[in-house]
mmCIF file of C-alpha atoms in Angstrom:
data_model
loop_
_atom_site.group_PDB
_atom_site.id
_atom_site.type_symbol
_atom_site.label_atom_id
_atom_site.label_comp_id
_atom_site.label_asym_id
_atom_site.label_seq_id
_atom_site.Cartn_x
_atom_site.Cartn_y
_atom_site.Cartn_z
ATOM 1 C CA UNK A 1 23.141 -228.444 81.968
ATOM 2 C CA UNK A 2 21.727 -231.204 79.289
ATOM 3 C CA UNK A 3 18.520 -230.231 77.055
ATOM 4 C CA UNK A 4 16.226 -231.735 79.650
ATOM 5 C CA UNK A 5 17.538 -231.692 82.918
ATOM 6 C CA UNK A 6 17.820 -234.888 84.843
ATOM 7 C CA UNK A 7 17.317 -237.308 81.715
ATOM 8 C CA UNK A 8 18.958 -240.232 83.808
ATOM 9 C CA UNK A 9 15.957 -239.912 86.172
ATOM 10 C CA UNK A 10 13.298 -240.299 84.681
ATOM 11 C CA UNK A 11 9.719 -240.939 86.167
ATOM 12 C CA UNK A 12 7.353 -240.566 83.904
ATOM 13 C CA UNK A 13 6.140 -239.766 79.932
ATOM 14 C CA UNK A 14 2.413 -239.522 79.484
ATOM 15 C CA UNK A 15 -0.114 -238.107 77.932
ATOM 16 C CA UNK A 16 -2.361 -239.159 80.201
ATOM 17 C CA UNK A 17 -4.060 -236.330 82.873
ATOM 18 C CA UNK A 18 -4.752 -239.071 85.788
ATOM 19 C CA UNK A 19 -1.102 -240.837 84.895
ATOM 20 C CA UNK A 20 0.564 -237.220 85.401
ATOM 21 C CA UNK A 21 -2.002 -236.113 88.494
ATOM 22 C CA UNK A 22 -1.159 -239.564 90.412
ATOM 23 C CA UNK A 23 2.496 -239.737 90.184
ATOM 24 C CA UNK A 24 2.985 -235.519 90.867
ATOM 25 C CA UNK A 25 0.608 -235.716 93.619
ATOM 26 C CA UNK A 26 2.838 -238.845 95.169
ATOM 27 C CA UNK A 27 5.994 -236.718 95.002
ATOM 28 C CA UNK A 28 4.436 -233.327 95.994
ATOM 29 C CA UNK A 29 0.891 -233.389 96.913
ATOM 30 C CA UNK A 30 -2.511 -235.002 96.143
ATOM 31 C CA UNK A 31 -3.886 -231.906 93.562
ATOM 32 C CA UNK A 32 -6.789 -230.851 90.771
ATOM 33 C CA UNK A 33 -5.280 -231.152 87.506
ATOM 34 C CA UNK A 34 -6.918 -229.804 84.953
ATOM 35 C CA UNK A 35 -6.260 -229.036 80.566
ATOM 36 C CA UNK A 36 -6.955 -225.763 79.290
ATOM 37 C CA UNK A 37 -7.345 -225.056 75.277
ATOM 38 C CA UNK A 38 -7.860 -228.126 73.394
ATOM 39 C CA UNK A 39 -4.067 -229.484 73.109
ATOM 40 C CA UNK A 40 -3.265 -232.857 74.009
ATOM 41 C CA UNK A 41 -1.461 -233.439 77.266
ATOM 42 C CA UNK A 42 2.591 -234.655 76.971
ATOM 43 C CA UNK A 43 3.953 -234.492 80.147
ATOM 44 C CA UNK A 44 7.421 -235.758 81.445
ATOM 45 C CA UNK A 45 9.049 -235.736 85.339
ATOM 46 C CA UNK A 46 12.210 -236.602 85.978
ATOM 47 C CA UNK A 47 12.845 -236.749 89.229
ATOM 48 C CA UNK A 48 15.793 -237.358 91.816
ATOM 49 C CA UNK A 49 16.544 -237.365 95.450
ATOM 50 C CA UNK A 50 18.801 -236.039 98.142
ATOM 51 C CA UNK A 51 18.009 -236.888 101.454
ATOM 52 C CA UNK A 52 16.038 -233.998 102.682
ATOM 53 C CA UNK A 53 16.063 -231.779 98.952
ATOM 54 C CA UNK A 54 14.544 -233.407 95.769
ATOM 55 C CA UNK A 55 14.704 -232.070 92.219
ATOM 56 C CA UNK A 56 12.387 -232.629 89.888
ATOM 57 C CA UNK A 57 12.136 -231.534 86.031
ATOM 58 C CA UNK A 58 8.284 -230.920 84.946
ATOM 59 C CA UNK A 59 6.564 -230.222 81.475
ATOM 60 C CA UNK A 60 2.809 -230.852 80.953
ATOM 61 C CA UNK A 61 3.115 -229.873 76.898
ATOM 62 C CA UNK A 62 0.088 -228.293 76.773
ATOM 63 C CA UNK A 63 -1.709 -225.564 79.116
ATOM 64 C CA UNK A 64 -2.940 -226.583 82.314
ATOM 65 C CA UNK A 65 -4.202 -225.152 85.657
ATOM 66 C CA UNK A 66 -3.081 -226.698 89.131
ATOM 67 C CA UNK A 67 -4.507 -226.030 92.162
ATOM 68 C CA UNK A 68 -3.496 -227.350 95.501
ATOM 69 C CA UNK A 69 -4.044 -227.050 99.413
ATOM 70 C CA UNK A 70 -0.924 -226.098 101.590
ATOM 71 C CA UNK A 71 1.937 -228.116 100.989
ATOM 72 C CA UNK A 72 2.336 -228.595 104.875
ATOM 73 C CA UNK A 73 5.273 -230.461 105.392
ATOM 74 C CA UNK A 74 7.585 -228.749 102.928
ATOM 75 C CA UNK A 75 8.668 -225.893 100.951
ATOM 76 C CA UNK A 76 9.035 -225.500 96.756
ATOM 77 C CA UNK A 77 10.950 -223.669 94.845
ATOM 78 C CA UNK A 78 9.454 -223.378 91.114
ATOM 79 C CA UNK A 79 12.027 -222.352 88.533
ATOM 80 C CA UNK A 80 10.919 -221.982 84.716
ATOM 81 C CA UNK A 81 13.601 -222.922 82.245
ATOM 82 C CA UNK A 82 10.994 -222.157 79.225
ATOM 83 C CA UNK A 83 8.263 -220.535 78.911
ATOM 84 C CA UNK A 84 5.981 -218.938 81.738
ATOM 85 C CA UNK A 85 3.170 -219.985 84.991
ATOM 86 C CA UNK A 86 1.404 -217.685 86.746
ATOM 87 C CA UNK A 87 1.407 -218.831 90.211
ATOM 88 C CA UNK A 88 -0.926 -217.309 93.216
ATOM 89 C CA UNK A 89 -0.179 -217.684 96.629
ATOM 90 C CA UNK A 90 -2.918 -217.390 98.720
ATOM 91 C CA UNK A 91 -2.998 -213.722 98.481
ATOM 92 C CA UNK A 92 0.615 -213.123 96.192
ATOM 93 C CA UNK A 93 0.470 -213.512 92.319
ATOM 94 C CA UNK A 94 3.635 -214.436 90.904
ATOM 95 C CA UNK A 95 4.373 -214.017 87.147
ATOM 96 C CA UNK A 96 6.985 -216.914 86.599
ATOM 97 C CA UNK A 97 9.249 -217.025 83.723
ATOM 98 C CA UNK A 98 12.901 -217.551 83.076
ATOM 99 C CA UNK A 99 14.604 -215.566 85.644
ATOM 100 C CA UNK A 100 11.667 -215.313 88.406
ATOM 101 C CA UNK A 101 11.783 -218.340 90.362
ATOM 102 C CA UNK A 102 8.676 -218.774 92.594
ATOM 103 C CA UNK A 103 8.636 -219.628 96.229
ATOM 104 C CA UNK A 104 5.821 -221.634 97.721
ATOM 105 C CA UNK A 105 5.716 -221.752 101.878
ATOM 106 C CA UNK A 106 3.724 -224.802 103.326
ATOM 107 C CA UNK A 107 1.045 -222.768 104.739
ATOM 108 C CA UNK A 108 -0.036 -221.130 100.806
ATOM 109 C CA UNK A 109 -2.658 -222.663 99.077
ATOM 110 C CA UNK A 110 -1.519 -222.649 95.237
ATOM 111 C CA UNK A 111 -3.135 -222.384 91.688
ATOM 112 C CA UNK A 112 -1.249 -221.908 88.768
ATOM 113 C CA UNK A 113 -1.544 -221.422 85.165
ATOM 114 C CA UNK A 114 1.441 -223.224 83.226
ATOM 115 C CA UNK A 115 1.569 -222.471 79.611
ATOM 116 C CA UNK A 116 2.354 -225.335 77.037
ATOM 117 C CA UNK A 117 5.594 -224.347 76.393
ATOM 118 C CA UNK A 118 6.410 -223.927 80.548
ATOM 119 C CA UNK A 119 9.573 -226.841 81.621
ATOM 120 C CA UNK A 120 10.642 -226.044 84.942
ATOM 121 C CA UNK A 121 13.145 -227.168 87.539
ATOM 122 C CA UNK A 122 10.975 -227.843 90.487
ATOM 123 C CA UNK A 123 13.343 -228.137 94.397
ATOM 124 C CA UNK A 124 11.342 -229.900 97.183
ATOM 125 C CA UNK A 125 13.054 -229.262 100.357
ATOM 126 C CA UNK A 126 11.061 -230.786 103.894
ATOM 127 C CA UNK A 127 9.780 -228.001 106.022
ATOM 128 C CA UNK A 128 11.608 -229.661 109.366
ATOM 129 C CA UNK A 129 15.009 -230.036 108.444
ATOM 130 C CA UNK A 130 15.109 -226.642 106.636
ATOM 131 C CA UNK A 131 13.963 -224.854 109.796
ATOM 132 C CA UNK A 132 15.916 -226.704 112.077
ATOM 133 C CA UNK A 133 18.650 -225.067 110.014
ATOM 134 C CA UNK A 134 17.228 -221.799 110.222
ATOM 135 C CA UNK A 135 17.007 -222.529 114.073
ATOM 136 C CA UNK A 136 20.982 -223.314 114.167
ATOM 137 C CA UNK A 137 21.503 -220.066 111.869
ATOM 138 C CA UNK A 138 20.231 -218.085 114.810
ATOM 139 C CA UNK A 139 20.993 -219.895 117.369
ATOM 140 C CA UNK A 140 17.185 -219.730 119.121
ATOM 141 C CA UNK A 141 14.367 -221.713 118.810
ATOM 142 C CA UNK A 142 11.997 -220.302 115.534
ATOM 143 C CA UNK A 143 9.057 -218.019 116.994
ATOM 144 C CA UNK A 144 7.056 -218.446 114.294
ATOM 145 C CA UNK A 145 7.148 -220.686 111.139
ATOM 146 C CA UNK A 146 9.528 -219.839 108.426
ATOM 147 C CA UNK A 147 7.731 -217.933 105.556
ATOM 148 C CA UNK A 148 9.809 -216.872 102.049
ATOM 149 C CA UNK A 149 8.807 -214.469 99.567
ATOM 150 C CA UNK A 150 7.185 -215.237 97.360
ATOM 151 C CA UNK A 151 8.820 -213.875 94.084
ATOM 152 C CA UNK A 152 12.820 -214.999 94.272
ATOM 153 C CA UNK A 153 15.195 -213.668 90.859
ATOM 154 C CA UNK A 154 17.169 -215.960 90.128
ATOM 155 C CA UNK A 155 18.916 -214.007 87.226
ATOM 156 C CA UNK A 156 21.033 -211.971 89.456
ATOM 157 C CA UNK A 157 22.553 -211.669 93.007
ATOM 158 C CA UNK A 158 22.289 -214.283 95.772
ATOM 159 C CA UNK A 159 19.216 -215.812 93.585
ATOM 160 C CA UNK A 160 21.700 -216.430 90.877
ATOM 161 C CA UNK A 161 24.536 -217.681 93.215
ATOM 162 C CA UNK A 162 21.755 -220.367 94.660
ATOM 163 C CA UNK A 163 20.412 -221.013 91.292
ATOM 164 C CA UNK A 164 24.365 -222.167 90.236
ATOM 165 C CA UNK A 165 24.652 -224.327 93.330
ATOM 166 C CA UNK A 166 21.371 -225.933 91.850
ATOM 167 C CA UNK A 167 22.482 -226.647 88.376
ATOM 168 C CA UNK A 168 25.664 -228.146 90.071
ATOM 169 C CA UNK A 169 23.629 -230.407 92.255
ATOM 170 C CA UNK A 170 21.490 -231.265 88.726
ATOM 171 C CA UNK A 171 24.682 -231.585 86.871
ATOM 172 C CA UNK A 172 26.314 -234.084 89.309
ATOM 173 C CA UNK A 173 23.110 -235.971 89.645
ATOM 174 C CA UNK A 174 23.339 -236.671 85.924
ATOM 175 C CA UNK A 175 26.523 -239.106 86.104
ATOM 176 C CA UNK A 176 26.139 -242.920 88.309
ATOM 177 C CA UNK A 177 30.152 -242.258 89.491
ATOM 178 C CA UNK A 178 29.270 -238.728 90.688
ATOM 179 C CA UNK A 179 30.898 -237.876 94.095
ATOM 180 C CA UNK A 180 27.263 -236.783 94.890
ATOM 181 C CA UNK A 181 25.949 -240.689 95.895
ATOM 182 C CA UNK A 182 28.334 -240.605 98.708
ATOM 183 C CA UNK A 183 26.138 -239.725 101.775
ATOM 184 C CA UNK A 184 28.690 -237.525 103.371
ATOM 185 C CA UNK A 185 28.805 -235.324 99.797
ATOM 186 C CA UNK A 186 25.254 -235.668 99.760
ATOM 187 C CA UNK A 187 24.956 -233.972 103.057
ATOM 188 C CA UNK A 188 27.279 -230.644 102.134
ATOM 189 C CA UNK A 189 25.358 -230.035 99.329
ATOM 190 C CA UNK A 190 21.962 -230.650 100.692
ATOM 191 C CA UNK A 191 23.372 -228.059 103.960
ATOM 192 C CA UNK A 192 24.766 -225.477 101.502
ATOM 193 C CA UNK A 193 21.527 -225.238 99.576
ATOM 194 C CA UNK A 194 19.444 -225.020 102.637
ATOM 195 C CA UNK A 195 21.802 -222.535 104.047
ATOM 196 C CA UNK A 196 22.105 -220.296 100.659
ATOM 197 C CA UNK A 197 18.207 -219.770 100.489
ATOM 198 C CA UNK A 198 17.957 -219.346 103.906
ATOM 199 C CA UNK A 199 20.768 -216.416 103.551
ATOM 200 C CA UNK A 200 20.341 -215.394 100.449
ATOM 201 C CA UNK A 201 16.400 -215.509 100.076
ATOM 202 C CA UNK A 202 13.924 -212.733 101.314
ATOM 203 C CA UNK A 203 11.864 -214.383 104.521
ATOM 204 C CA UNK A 204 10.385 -213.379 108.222
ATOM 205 C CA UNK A 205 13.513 -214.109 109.830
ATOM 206 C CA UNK A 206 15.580 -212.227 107.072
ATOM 207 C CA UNK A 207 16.623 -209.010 109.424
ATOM 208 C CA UNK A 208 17.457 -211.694 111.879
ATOM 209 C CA UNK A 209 19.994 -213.422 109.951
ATOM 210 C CA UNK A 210 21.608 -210.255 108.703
ATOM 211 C CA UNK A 211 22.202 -209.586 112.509
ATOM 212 C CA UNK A 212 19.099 -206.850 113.097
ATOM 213 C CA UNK A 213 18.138 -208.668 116.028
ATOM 214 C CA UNK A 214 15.229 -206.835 118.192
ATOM 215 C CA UNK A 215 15.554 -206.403 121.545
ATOM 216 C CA UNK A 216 13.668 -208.820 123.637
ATOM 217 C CA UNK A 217 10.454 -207.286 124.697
ATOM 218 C CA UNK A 218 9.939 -206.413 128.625
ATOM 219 C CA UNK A 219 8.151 -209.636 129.012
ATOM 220 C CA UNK A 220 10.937 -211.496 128.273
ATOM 221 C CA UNK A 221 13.402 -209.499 130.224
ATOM 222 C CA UNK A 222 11.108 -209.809 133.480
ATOM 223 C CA UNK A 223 11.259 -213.594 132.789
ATOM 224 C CA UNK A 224 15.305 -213.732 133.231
ATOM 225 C CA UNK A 225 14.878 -211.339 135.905
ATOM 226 C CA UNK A 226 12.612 -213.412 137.889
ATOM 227 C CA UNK A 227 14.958 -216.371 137.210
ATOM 228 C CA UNK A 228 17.783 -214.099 138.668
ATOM 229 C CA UNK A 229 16.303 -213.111 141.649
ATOM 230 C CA UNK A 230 15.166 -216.202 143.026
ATOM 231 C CA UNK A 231 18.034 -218.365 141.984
ATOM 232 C CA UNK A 232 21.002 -216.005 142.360
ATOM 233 C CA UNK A 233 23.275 -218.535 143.584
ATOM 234 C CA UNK A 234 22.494 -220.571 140.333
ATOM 235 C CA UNK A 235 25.008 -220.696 137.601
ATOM 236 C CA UNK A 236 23.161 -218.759 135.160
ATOM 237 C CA UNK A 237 24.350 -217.741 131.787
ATOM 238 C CA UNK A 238 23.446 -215.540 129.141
ATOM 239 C CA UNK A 239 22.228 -218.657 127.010
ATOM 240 C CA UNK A 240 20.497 -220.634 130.093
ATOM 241 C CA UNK A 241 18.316 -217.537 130.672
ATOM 242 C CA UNK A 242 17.671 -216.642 126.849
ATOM 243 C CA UNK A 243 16.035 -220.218 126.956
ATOM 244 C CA UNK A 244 13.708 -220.043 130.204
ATOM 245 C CA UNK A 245 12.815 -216.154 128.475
ATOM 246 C CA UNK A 246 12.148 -218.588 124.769
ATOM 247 C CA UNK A 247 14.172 -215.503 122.742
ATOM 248 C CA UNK A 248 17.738 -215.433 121.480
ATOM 249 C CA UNK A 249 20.713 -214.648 123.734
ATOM 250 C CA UNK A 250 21.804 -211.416 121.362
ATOM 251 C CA UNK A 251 17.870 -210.329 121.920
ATOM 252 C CA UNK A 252 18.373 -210.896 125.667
ATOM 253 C CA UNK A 253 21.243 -209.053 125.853
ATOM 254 C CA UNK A 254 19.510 -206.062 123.782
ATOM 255 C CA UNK A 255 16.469 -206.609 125.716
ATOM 256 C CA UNK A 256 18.506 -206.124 129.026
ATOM 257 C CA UNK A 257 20.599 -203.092 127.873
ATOM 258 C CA UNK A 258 17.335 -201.031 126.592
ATOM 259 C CA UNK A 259 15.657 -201.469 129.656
ATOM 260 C CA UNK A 260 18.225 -201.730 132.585
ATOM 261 C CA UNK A 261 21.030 -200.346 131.091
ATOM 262 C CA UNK A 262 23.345 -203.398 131.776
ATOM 263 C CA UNK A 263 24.005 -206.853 130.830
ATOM 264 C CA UNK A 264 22.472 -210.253 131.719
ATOM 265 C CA UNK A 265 25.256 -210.918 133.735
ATOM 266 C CA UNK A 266 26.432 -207.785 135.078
ATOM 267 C CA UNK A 267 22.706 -207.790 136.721
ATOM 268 C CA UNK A 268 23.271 -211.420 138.065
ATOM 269 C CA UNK A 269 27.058 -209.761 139.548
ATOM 270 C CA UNK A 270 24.530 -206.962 140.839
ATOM 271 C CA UNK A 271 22.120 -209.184 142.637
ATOM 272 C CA UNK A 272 24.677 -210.960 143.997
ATOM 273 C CA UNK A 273 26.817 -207.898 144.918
ATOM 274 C CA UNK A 274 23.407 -207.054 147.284
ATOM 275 C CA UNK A 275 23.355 -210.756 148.940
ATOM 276 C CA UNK A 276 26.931 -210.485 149.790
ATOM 277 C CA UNK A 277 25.952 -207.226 151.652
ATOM 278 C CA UNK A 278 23.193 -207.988 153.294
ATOM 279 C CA UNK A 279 24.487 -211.214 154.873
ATOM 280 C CA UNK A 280 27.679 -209.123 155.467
ATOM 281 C CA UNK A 281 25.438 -206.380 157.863
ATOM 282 C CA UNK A 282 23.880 -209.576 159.195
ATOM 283 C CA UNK A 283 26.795 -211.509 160.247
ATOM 284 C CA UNK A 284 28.922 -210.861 163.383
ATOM 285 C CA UNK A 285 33.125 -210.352 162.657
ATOM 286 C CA UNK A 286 34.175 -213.447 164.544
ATOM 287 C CA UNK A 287 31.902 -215.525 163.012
ATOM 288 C CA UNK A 288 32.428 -215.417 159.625
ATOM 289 C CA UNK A 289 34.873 -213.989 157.120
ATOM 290 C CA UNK A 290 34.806 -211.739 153.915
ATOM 291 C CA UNK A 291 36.453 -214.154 151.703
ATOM 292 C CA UNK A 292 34.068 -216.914 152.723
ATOM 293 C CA UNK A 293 30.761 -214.809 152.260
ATOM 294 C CA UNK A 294 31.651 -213.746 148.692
ATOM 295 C CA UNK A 295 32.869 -217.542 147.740
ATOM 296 C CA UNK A 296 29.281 -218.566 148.612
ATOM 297 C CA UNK A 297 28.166 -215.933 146.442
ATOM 298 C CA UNK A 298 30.497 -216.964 143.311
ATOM 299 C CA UNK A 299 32.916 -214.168 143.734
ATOM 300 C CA UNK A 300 36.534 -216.476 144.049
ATOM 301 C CA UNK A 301 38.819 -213.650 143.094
ATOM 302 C CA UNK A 302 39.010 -211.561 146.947
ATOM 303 C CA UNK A 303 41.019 -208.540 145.118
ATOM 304 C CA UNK A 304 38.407 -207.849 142.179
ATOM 305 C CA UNK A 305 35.394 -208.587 144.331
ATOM 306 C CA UNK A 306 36.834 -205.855 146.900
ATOM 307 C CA UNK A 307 37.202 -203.322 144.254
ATOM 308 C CA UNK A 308 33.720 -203.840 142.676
ATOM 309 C CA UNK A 309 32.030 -204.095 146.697
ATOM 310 C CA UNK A 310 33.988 -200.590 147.190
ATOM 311 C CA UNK A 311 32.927 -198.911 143.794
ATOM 312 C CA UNK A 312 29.267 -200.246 144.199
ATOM 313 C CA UNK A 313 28.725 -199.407 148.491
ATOM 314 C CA UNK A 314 31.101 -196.258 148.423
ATOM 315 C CA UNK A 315 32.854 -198.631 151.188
ATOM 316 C CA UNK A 316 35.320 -201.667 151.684
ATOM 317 C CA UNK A 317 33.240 -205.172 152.622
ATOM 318 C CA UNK A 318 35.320 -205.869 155.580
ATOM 319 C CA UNK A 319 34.127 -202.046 156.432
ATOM 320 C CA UNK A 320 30.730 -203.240 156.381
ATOM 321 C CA UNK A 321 30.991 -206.204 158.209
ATOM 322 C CA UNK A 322 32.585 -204.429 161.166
ATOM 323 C CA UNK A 323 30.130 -201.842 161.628
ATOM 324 C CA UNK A 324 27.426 -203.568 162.204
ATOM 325 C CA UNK A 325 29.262 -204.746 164.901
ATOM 326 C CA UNK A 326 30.854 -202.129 166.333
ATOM 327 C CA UNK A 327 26.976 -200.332 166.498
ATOM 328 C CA UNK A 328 25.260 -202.832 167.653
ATOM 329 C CA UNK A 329 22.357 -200.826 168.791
ATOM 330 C CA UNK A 330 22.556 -197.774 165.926
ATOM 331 C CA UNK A 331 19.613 -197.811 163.790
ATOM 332 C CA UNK A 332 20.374 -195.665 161.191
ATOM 333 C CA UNK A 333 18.200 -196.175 157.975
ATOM 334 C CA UNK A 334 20.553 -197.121 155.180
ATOM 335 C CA UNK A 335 19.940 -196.511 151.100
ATOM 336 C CA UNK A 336 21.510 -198.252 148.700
#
């Protein structure tokens, strides 16, 4: 990476406070900008765009205090490359120097302390976009907005590993015939950054993405139930009732299994198992057949359906059918 990142890019040189307030507040947000100490202001951004991500390189040269409202509408990720900022969020403090990168979530109000010396590599990345990735990543609508912790090391482990994906998206911004100003190119990197911090990154939906799903609470489960039982002739799946429940089809399934001991769909087979039985008492022999009441009820393969009838009723379905008929005036209290 060059001296000072993203030299072909850049915005602005000033060592004036409102010149440096107006043009950070266009690319981030509107904020109070203010000197400490009695050092003359020489800021620089650089600053450079990739579709939903932006990276911008910051100094102020001298020591200043920022403090902003929520960012809203995006997410930041604040990495020093010299010196240090202290950076609160809402109720977090972050100590930020080389190595500690910090992580602002839209809904934190920020102040920070930058010290003269502080340059950092500052990654804007729109709140929509990155949660609709999120969303994919789980495959379930979000619950709750996406929230990141605060502190993020980018010295070591998956911090590191994003941090390197960074300084190649920096590096490759640097050069006009770069690969990375074709939109399809643009794209993969601006996905694999997304998906690294997503991954790789402490958040809410962390246990989530590592596959700790919970299991959908009873409220839920009663919701695909209802579903079920009213519509049991409907073509329900695992996935269509996850979405009328609003929770993920893995929580469904967990959801199902804690509290009924059984799948989605091997409760939909059991519901239906009871229709096909109850029209079968109903129905007289010469009217109607076996195979024809268990096609109406989605079972198409006559052997399999016989076997599961038998193992569920303790008796064959054509059993069923003809003795209702052949006691036609038995009332003998029956319990399934």
């Amino acid at each position: 990476m060059p001296q000072l990142p993203l030299e072909r890019h850049a915005l602005l040189r000033s060592t004036d406070l409102d010149d440096m307030r107006e043009v950070a507040g266009r690319l981030f947000r509107p904020h109070r900008l203010d000197l400490l100490g009695g050092a003359a202001l020489d800021a620089r951004i650089h600053h450079a765009r990739v579709r939903d991500v932006s990276v911008s390189f910051i100094g102020y040269g001298a020591d200043v205090r920022i403090d902003t409202s929520p960012l809203e509408t995006f997410f930041a990720v604040q990495i020093p490359l010299s010196g240090r900022a202290s950076v609160r969020l809402g109720g977090d403090q972050v100590l930020s120097a080389r190595g500690t990168a910090s992580v602002v979530s839209p809904a934190d109000p920020m102040r920070m302390l930058w010290s003269s010396d502080c340059t950092q590599l500052v990654v804007r990345i729109e709140r929509e976009p990155l949660e609709a990735r999120l969303s994919d990543l789980l495959g379930a609508p979000l619950r709750e907005p996406l929230r990141f912790t605060p502190a993020m090391d980018v010295g070591r482990g998956y911090g590191r590993s994003w941090f390197r994906g960074l300084e190649l998206l920096v590096s490759e911004l640097e050069h006009a015939d770069s690969l990375i100003e074709n939109p399809l190119v643009a794209h993969r990197f601006e996905w694999t950054l997304m998906s690294a911090l997503l991954v790789g990154h402490g958040s809410n939906y962390s246990s989530m993405l590592r596959g700790e799903v919970p299991a959908a609470p009873s409220r839920a489960v009663g919701i695909a139930l209802e579903w079920i039982e009213s519509q049991p002739k409907y073509a329900h799946t695992t996935a269509s009732l996850a979405r009328e429940a609003d929770v993920g089809e893995r929580s469904l399934q967990l959801g199902f299994r804690k509290h009924l001991e059984m799948s989605p769909m091997e409760y939909l087979r059991e519901v239906r198992l009871r229709r096909v039985r109850d029209q079968l008492r109903a129905a007289q022999p010469d009217a109607v057949t076996v195979t024809e009441v268990a096609a109406e009820w989605g079972f198409l393969h006559t052997g399999h359906f016989a076997a599961r009838y038998q193992e569920r009723f303790g008796e064959k379905p054509s059993e069923t059918l003809r003795r209702r008929y052949e006691q036609p005036h038995a009332f003998l209290p029956f319990v399934d």
